[in-house]
Amino acid sequence: MDADAKKTALRMIPYGLYVLTAAGEDGTVSAATVNWVTQVSFEPPLVVVGVKADSLGHSLIKEVGSFALNVLGKGQQAQAFAFFKPAEREGQTISGEPFRTGETGAPILENTPAFVECTLVDTVEKGDHSIFVGQVVEAGVSQQPEG
């Protein structure tokens, strides 16, 4: 298999950008930009997200059994870049972005167009990422999508 062709073909799969957040019982938070996300069921409402196995978010999600996906919108490149490196919590901000605590305890970023909060219902651990299946228990939209 041609490695460059494989890489190019896989990068052509359309993705959105999200900030995956989780909080530990001790108040530790994790926030990371992710793009391996999809909806897998309407009833019950289920989503899946790929999470790097050696990340803080991975261990927190396994610890508490919940997470949030904060949907990034057009023009939010700065927010995406802010969460490419380890997140730092300062009061009610993570990496400079204000948040509130969601129903599951996961941080909900205040300046994103939408979010979903999930409880963990299944995990598939393969390769360098795990797939977390989450049941949507709360969702919100603060800005209607364009187009």
Tab-separated table of C-alpha atoms in Angstrom:
chain	number	residue	atom	x	y	z
A	1	MET	CA	0.000	0.000	0.000
A	2	ASP	CA	1.248	3.458	-0.877
A	3	ALA	CA	1.603	5.288	2.469
A	4	ASP	CA	1.080	8.767	0.958
A	5	ALA	CA	-2.054	7.683	-0.932
A	6	LYS	CA	-3.454	6.090	2.231
A	7	LYS	CA	-2.806	9.258	4.265
A	8	THR	CA	-4.358	11.468	1.562
A	9	ALA	CA	-7.429	9.247	1.154
A	10	LEU	CA	-8.083	9.094	4.919
A	11	ARG	CA	-7.748	12.884	5.211
A	12	MET	CA	-10.476	13.281	2.571
A	13	ILE	CA	-13.102	11.844	4.945
A	14	PRO	CA	-15.100	14.895	6.082
A	15	TYR	CA	-14.813	15.859	9.729
A	16	GLY	CA	-15.992	18.645	11.978
A	17	LEU	CA	-13.976	20.119	14.815
A	18	TYR	CA	-14.947	19.655	18.443
A	19	VAL	CA	-13.472	20.281	21.853
A	20	LEU	CA	-13.818	17.137	23.947
A	21	THR	CA	-14.051	17.947	27.653
A	22	ALA	CA	-14.127	15.846	30.796
A	23	ALA	CA	-13.684	16.522	34.507
A	24	GLY	CA	-12.362	14.244	37.209
A	25	GLU	CA	-13.910	13.891	40.630
A	26	ASP	CA	-11.010	15.938	42.048
A	27	GLY	CA	-11.728	18.901	39.721
A	28	THR	CA	-9.045	18.027	37.164
A	29	VAL	CA	-10.224	18.973	33.681
A	30	SER	CA	-9.242	17.890	30.224
A	31	ALA	CA	-10.043	19.695	26.983
A	32	ALA	CA	-8.702	18.683	23.583
A	33	THR	CA	-9.551	19.414	19.961
A	34	VAL	CA	-10.860	16.253	18.280
A	35	ASN	CA	-12.352	15.452	14.890
A	36	TRP	CA	-13.102	11.718	14.929
A	37	VAL	CA	-16.758	12.072	15.915
A	38	THR	CA	-19.980	10.721	14.446
A	39	GLN	CA	-23.574	10.059	15.408
A	40	VAL	CA	-24.407	6.348	15.404
A	41	SER	CA	-28.019	6.174	16.605
A	42	PHE	CA	-31.133	8.325	16.947
A	43	GLU	CA	-32.850	6.103	19.520
A	44	PRO	CA	-31.193	6.067	21.901
A	45	PRO	CA	-29.141	9.085	20.803
A	46	LEU	CA	-25.547	7.819	20.560
A	47	VAL	CA	-22.307	9.372	19.362
A	48	VAL	CA	-18.793	7.979	19.106
A	49	VAL	CA	-15.496	9.785	19.517
A	50	GLY	CA	-11.927	8.602	18.975
A	51	VAL	CA	-9.639	9.560	21.864
A	52	LYS	CA	-5.878	9.111	22.077
A	53	ALA	CA	-5.234	6.267	24.522
A	54	ASP	CA	-2.403	7.999	26.395
A	55	SER	CA	-4.256	11.297	26.912
A	56	LEU	CA	-5.593	12.799	30.141
A	57	GLY	CA	-9.067	12.962	28.560
A	58	HIS	CA	-8.997	9.198	27.966
A	59	SER	CA	-8.232	8.441	31.611
A	60	LEU	CA	-10.782	10.967	32.931
A	61	ILE	CA	-13.578	9.618	30.702
A	62	LYS	CA	-12.848	6.082	31.901
A	63	GLU	CA	-12.750	7.321	35.525
A	64	VAL	CA	-16.011	9.304	35.563
A	65	GLY	CA	-17.947	7.721	32.694
A	66	SER	CA	-18.970	10.948	30.977
A	67	PHE	CA	-17.778	13.633	28.566
A	68	ALA	CA	-18.958	16.590	26.522
A	69	LEU	CA	-18.423	17.476	22.880
A	70	ASN	CA	-18.363	21.222	22.288
A	71	VAL	CA	-19.041	21.898	18.594
A	72	LEU	CA	-16.759	24.495	17.037
A	73	GLY	CA	-18.200	26.788	14.383
A	74	LYS	CA	-16.982	28.885	11.504
A	75	GLY	CA	-14.227	31.281	12.484
A	76	GLN	CA	-13.271	29.444	15.680
A	77	GLN	CA	-9.789	28.409	14.578
A	78	ALA	CA	-8.235	30.141	17.614
A	79	GLN	CA	-10.345	27.985	19.951
A	80	ALA	CA	-9.331	24.844	18.052
A	81	PHE	CA	-5.643	25.757	18.335
A	82	ALA	CA	-6.025	26.618	22.043
A	83	PHE	CA	-6.870	22.980	22.762
A	84	PHE	CA	-4.131	21.362	20.645
A	85	LYS	CA	-1.868	21.538	23.710
A	86	PRO	CA	-2.605	20.424	27.290
A	87	ALA	CA	-5.442	22.459	28.770
A	88	GLU	CA	-4.908	24.673	31.784
A	89	ARG	CA	-7.738	25.474	34.174
A	90	GLU	CA	-7.845	28.874	35.835
A	91	GLY	CA	-11.026	29.431	37.835
A	92	GLN	CA	-13.942	29.122	35.411
A	93	THR	CA	-11.765	29.117	32.276
A	94	ILE	CA	-9.928	26.364	30.460
A	95	SER	CA	-7.034	27.584	28.307
A	96	GLY	CA	-8.593	31.050	28.490
A	97	GLU	CA	-12.084	29.921	27.388
A	98	PRO	CA	-14.979	30.383	29.858
A	99	PHE	CA	-16.958	27.284	30.789
A	100	ARG	CA	-19.775	26.131	33.013
A	101	THR	CA	-20.231	22.728	34.576
A	102	GLY	CA	-22.709	20.558	32.718
A	103	GLU	CA	-25.252	18.057	33.987
A	104	THR	CA	-22.677	15.233	33.931
A	105	GLY	CA	-19.940	17.362	35.477
A	106	ALA	CA	-18.157	17.822	32.154
A	107	PRO	CA	-17.106	21.371	31.244
A	108	ILE	CA	-19.343	23.093	28.686
A	109	LEU	CA	-17.537	25.854	26.796
A	110	GLU	CA	-19.559	29.078	26.778
A	111	ASN	CA	-18.447	30.341	23.350
A	112	THR	CA	-19.285	27.404	21.092
A	113	PRO	CA	-22.413	27.160	18.928
A	114	ALA	CA	-23.547	23.822	20.382
A	115	PHE	CA	-22.674	21.001	22.760
A	116	VAL	CA	-23.724	17.480	23.654
A	117	GLU	CA	-23.127	15.825	26.999
A	118	CYS	CA	-22.790	12.076	27.113
A	119	THR	CA	-22.586	9.210	29.531
A	120	LEU	CA	-20.197	6.460	28.515
A	121	VAL	CA	-21.989	3.282	27.410
A	122	ASP	CA	-19.198	1.352	25.688
A	123	THR	CA	-15.496	1.469	24.881
A	124	VAL	CA	-13.491	-0.170	22.098
A	125	GLU	CA	-9.753	-0.099	22.774
A	126	LYS	CA	-7.697	-0.740	19.623
A	127	GLY	CA	-4.482	0.818	18.371
A	128	ASP	CA	-3.359	4.203	19.654
A	129	HIS	CA	-6.940	5.502	20.100
A	130	SER	CA	-10.008	4.198	21.882
A	131	ILE	CA	-13.550	4.615	20.653
A	132	PHE	CA	-15.922	5.889	23.312
A	133	VAL	CA	-19.638	5.391	22.685
A	134	GLY	CA	-21.670	7.977	24.540
A	135	GLN	CA	-25.395	8.316	25.077
A	136	VAL	CA	-26.479	11.923	24.726
A	137	VAL	CA	-28.100	13.035	27.990
A	138	GLU	CA	-28.079	16.805	27.391
A	139	ALA	CA	-27.597	19.092	24.402
A	140	GLY	CA	-27.733	22.784	23.706
A	141	VAL	CA	-27.562	25.170	20.770
A	142	SER	CA	-26.571	28.781	21.311
A	143	GLN	CA	-26.148	29.695	17.630
A	144	GLN	CA	-27.977	28.358	14.589
A	145	PRO	CA	-25.681	26.938	11.888
A	146	GLU	CA	-25.139	28.965	8.733
A	147	GLY	CA	-26.312	27.587	5.423
